[in-house]
C-alpha positions in Angstrom: 46.5 91.1 76.7 46.1 87.7 75.0 43.3 86.7 77.4 41.5 90.0 76.8 42.0 89.7 73.0 40.7 86.1 72.7 37.9 86.9 75.2 36.9 89.8 73.0 37.1 87.6 69.9 35.0 84.9 71.6 32.4 87.4 72.6 32.3 88.8 69.1 31.8 85.2 67.7 29.1 84.6 70.3 27.3 87.8 69.3 27.5 87.0 65.6 26.2 83.5 66.2 23.4 84.8 68.4 22.5 87.4 65.8 22.6 84.8 63.1 20.5 82.4 65.2 18.0 85.1 66.0 17.9 86.2 62.4 17.4 82.6 61.2 14.8 82.0 63.9 13.0 85.2 62.9 13.1 84.0 59.3 11.9 80.6 60.4 9.1 82.2 62.3 8.1 84.3 59.4 8.2 81.3 57.0 6.3 79.2 59.6 3.6 81.8 59.9 3.4 82.2 56.2 3.3 78.4 55.9 0.7 78.2 58.6 -1.4 80.7 56.8 -0.8 78.9 53.6 -1.6 75.6 55.3 -4.7 77.1 56.7 -5.7 78.3 53.3 -4.5 75.2 51.6 -4.6 72.7 54.4 -5.2 69.6 52.4 -3.0 70.7 49.5 0.0 71.8 51.6 -0.2 69.2 54.4 2.2 67.0 52.6 4.4 69.9 51.7 4.2 71.3 55.2 5.2 68.0 56.7 8.0 67.7 54.2 9.0 71.3 54.8 9.1 70.9 58.5 11.0 67.8 58.1 13.5 69.7 56.1 13.5 72.5 58.6 14.0 70.1 61.5 16.8 68.5 59.7 18.3 71.9 58.9 17.9 72.9 62.5 19.4 69.7 63.8 22.2 70.2 61.4 22.6 73.8 62.5 22.4 72.8 66.1 25.0 70.2 65.6 27.1 72.7 63.7 26.7 75.2 66.5 27.6 72.5 69.0 30.7 71.7 67.0 31.6 75.4 66.8 31.1 75.8 70.6 33.3 72.7 71.2 35.8 74.2 68.8 35.6 77.5 70.7 36.0 75.7 74.0 39.0 73.9 72.6 40.4 77.2 71.3 39.7 78.7 74.7 41.6 75.9 76.4 44.3 76.3 73.9 44.4 80.0 74.6 44.5 79.3 78.4 47.5 76.9 77.8 49.1 79.5 75.5 48.4 82.1 78.2 50.1 79.9 80.9 53.0 79.2 78.6 53.2 83.0 77.8 53.2 83.8 81.5 55.9 81.1 82.1 57.9 82.4 79.2 57.5 85.9 80.4 58.8 84.8 83.9 61.7 83.1 82.3 62.4 86.1 80.1 62.3 88.3 83.3 64.8 86.0 84.9 66.9 85.9 81.8 66.7 89.7 81.6 67.8 90.0 85.3 70.6 87.6 84.7 71.6 89.5 81.6 71.5 92.8 83.5 73.7 91.2 86.2 76.0 89.9 83.5 76.1 93.4 82.0 77.0 94.9 85.4 79.7 92.2 85.9 81.0 92.9 82.4 81.1 96.6 83.2 83.1 95.9 86.4 85.4 93.6 84.4 85.8 96.3 81.8 86.7 98.8 84.5 89.2 96.3 86.0 90.5 95.6 82.5 91.1 99.3 81.8 92.8 99.6 85.2 94.8 96.4 84.7 95.8 97.6 81.2 97.0 100.9 82.7 98.9 99.0 85.4 100.4 96.7 82.7 101.5 99.8 80.6 103.1 101.3 83.7 104.7 98.0 84.6 106.1 97.6 81.1 107.5 101.2 81.3 109.1 100.4 84.7 110.3 97.1 83.3 112.1 98.9 80.5 113.7 101.3 83.0 114.6 98.4 85.3 116.1 96.5 82.4 118.2 99.5 81.4 119.3 99.9 85.1 120.0 96.2 85.2 122.2 96.5 82.0 124.0 99.5 83.6 124.5 97.6 86.8 125.7 94.6 84.9 128.2 96.8 83.1 129.3 98.5 86.3 129.5 95.0 87.9 131.8 93.9 85.1 133.9 97.0 85.4 134.0 96.6 89.2 135.0 92.9 88.8 137.8 93.9 86.4 138.9 96.6 88.9 138.6 94.1 91.8 140.7 91.6 89.9 143.2 94.3 89.2 143.2 95.5 92.8 143.4 91.9 94.0 146.4 91.3 91.8 148.0 94.5 93.1 147.1 93.4 96.6 148.8 90.0 96.1 151.8 91.8 94.5 152.0 94.3 97.4 151.6 91.4 99.8 154.5 89.6 98.3 156.5 92.8 98.2 155.6 93.6 101.8 156.5 90.1 103.0 159.8 90.2 101.2 160.5 93.8 102.3 159.5 93.0 105.9 161.8 89.9 105.9 164.7 92.0 104.5 164.1 94.9 106.8 163.7 92.7 109.8 166.8 90.8 108.9 168.8 94.0 108.4 167.3 95.6 111.5 168.0 92.5 113.6 171.5 92.3 112.2 172.1 96.0 112.8 170.6 95.7 116.4 172.8 92.7 117.1 175.9 94.6 115.9 175.0 97.7 117.9 174.3 95.6 121.0 177.6 93.6 120.6 179.4 96.9 120.0 177.8 98.4 123.1 178.7 95.3 125.2 182.2 95.4 123.9 182.5 99.1 124.8 181.1 98.5 128.3 183.6 95.6 128.7 186.5 97.8 127.5 185.3 100.6 129.8 185.2 98.3 132.8 188.6 96.8 131.9 190.1 100.3 131.5 188.6 101.4 134.8 190.2 98.4 136.5 193.5 99.0 134.8 193.3 102.7 135.7 192.6 101.9 139.3 195.6 99.5 139.3 197.8 102.2 137.7 196.7 104.8 140.2 197.5 102.4 143.1 200.9 101.4 141.7 202.1 104.8 140.5 201.7 106.8 143.7 201.2 110.0 141.7 200.8 113.3 143.4 197.4 114.8 143.7 198.0 117.4 140.9 199.1 114.8 138.4 196.3 112.5 139.6 193.8 115.4 139.1 195.1 115.9 135.5 194.9 112.2 134.8 191.5 112.0 136.4 190.4 115.0 134.3 191.7 113.4 131.1 190.1 110.1 132.1 186.8 111.9 132.8 187.0 113.6 129.3 187.6 110.1 127.8 184.7 108.7 129.7 182.5 111.6 128.8 183.4 111.0 125.1 182.7 107.3 125.5 179.5 108.1 127.2 178.5 110.4 124.4 179.3 107.6 122.0 177.2 105.2 124.0 174.3 107.7 124.1 174.6 108.1 120.3 174.6 104.4 119.8 171.5 104.1 122.1 169.8 106.9 120.2 170.6 105.2 116.9 169.2 102.0 118.4 166.1 103.8 119.6 165.6 105.4 116.1 166.0 102.0 114.5 163.5 100.4 116.9 161.1 103.4 116.3 161.4 103.0 112.5 160.9 99.2 112.9 157.7 99.8 115.0 156.4 102.4 112.5 157.1 100.0 109.7 155.2 97.3 111.4 152.2 99.6 112.1 152.1 100.7 108.5 152.4 97.1 107.3 149.5 96.1 109.6 147.3 99.0 108.4 148.0 98.1 104.7 147.3 94.4 105.3 144.0 95.3 107.1 143.1 97.7 104.2 143.7 94.9 101.7 141.8 92.4 103.8 144.8 90.1 104.5 144.9 88.5 107.9 148.1 89.0 109.9 148.3 85.3 110.5 149.2 84.8 106.8 152.7 86.4 107.3 154.1 83.1 108.6 155.9 84.8 111.5 155.2 87.1 114.4 157.0 90.5 114.1 158.7 91.9 117.3 157.1 95.2 118.1 159.7 96.0 120.8 163.0 94.3 120.2 164.8 93.2 123.4 168.6 93.3 123.9 170.1 90.1 123.0 167.4 89.0 120.6 
């Protein structure tokens, strides 16, 4: 557009100058013809004036030619300047296109960043909401943790107290049970010894008395009744011993279950309980 504009402007200047030159030449021709006619009519009178006039015309023409040359040079300079401006304008246009493309790419990138920002903003809002809920849950859990710690301390104290009570009770029960078992075993041994002694004495009495069969039968019957009574007593004592042993075993099983429930190892008792007491121990 600039090139076309200045080309059109240059063409208009050229046309104006050509028209002006033609007009001036036409005027010069007319004056020359008039002067020639005048010179022809007044040759001798106007020869000097004609020479002077032509000198002036020549000088004017030279001046006009020089002026036109200067104007042409100026127009060439302006044309070169316009060419430079055209090249600069094209370069600037190219740079502006590149800048526009970069700006468009930046706009697209900013749009993507804006979309990511909106998405991140929404995620941040949801995260803050979840954080509030999590903080509330954390406070609740901390409160429950404190409550559970207090309950655990209380249960631990109760466990220690129960452990001490169990240990003490087990020692007492085991001592009593062992003492009672010992008494029962000694009583049983004493009764067995008495029974053997009585049987020997009875055999000696039978051998020495020479009783008749009827009396011997009565004595034997009484002796059998006495033995039956003693056997019943022995069986009762054995049943009592069995019940005591059963109670002892049940107590040990209950104690082991309680210790396991409270997390106390059986080795902490300091002794090994007898699950099945043996006679004489």
